[in-house]
XYZ file of C-alpha atoms in Angstrom:
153
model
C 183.964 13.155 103.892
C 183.482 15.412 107.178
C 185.324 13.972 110.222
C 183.511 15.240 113.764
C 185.360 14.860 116.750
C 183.668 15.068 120.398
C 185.236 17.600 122.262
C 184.754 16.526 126.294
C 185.093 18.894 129.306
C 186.232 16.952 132.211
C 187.472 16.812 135.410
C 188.611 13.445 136.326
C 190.646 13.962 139.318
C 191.938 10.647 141.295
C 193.940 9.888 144.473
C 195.423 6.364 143.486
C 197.636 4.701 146.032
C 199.022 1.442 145.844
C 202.343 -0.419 147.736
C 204.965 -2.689 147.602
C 204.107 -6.735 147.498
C 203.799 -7.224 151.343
C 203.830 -4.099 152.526
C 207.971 -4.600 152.194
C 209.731 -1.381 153.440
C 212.303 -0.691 150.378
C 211.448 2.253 148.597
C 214.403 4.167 150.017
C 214.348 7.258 150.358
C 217.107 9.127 148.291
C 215.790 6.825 145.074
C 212.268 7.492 145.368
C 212.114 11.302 143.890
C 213.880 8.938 140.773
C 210.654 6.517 141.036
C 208.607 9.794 140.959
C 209.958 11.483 137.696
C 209.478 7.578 136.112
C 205.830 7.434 137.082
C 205.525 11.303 135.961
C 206.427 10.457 132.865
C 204.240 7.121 132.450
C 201.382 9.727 132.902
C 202.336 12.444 130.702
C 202.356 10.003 127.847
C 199.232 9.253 128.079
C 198.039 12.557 127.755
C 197.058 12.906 131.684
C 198.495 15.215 134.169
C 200.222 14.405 137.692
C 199.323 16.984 140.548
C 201.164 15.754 142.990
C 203.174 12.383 144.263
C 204.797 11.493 147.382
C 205.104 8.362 149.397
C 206.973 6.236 152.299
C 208.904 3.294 152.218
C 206.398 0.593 151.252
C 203.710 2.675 149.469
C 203.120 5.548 146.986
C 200.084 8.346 146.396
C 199.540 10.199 143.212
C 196.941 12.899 142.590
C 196.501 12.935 138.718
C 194.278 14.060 136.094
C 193.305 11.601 133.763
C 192.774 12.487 130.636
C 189.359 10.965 129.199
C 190.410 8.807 126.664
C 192.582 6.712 128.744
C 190.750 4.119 131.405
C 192.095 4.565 134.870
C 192.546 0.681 135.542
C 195.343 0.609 132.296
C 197.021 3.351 133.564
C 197.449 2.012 136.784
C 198.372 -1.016 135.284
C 200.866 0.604 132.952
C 202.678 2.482 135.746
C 203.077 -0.436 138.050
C 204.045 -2.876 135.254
C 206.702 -0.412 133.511
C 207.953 1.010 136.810
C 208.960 -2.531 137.723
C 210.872 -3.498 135.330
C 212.433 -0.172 135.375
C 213.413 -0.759 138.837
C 214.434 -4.023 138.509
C 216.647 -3.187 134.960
C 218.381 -0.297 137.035
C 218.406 -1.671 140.372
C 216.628 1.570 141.444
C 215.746 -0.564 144.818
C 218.093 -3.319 144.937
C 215.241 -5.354 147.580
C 212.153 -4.111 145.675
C 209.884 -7.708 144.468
C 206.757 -6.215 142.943
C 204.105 -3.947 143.560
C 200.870 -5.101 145.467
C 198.242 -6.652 142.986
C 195.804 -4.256 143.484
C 195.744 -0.169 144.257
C 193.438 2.090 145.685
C 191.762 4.855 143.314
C 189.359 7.272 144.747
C 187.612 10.515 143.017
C 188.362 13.615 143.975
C 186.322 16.856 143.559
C 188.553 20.209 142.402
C 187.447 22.041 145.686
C 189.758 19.231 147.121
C 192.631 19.028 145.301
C 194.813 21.689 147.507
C 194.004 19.403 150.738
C 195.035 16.270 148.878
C 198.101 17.868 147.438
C 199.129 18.763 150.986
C 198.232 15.203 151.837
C 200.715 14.108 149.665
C 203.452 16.319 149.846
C 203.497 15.481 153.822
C 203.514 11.543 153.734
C 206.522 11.070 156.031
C 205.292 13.681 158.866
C 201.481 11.573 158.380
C 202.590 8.230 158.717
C 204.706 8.469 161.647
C 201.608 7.476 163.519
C 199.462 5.391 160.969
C 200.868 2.938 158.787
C 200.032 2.065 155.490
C 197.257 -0.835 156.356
C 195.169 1.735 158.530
C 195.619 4.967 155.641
C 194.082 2.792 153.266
C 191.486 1.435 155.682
C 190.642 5.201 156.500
C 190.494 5.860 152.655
C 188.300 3.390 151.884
C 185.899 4.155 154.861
C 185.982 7.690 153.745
C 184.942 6.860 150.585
C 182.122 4.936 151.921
C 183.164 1.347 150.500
C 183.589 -1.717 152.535
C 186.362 -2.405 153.821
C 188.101 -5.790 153.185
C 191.484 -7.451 154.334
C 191.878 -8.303 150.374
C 192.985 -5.030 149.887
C 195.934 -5.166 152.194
C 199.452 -5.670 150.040
């Protein structure tokens, strides 16, 4: 018996960005890069690729590739489920509750990726005049969704 596999070219690029329950400042900064290699990991197991991550005190960005066979919404879920209880089991941030229910995930074409990952890298220098409420209200706007309150943390 002849096994035939579909081969798939993609390029499933996403800017996902969720927070901390409430919007809670405690994602300190000399633990976070440790939060970052966690999440990195979450995503290389599933067979996806991490461009870029980066975030403040209440909220991360990533900028991943997802790999085809795995559906955004469990990955998301995955990496804020697992990076809890990592936190919590290592008191990683001693204040940290939960993550926000939701997250924000919005397609990105290649072209765009260098912007994004400059985005990114620069989160502290771009939100000393925006905070996290307003990004994601711009993000969603620019993605031309309606905006709604629910999606605040």
């Amino acid at each position: 018996m002849m096994l035939v596999t579909m081969q798939a070219c993609t390029d499933l690029t996403y800017h996902i960005v969720f927070g901390t329950k409430g919007a809670v400042p405690v994602l300190c900064k000399t633990r976070r890069e440790d939060l970052y290699r966690y999440l990195w990991g979450v995503i290389l197991t599933r067979g996806s690729q991490l461009y870029r991550v980066g975030g403040v005190d209440n909220h991360i960005h990533l900028l991943i590739g997802l790999n085809p066979s795995v559906a955004l919404a469990d990955l998301v879920v995955e990496m804020k489920t697992s990076s809890s209880l990592w936190i919590r089991r290592c008191r990683v941030f001693p204040e940290f509750a939960d993550w926000q229910n939701g997250y924000g995930a919005f397609s990105v074409a290649a072209e765009a990726r260098p912007t994004w990952i400059q985005h990114i890298e620069h989160q502290e220098l771009h939100h000393n005049g925006t905070d996290y409420a307003g990004e994601l209200r711009k993000l969603v706007e620019a993605a031309r969704l309606p905006w709604s309150d629910r999606y605040l943390p």
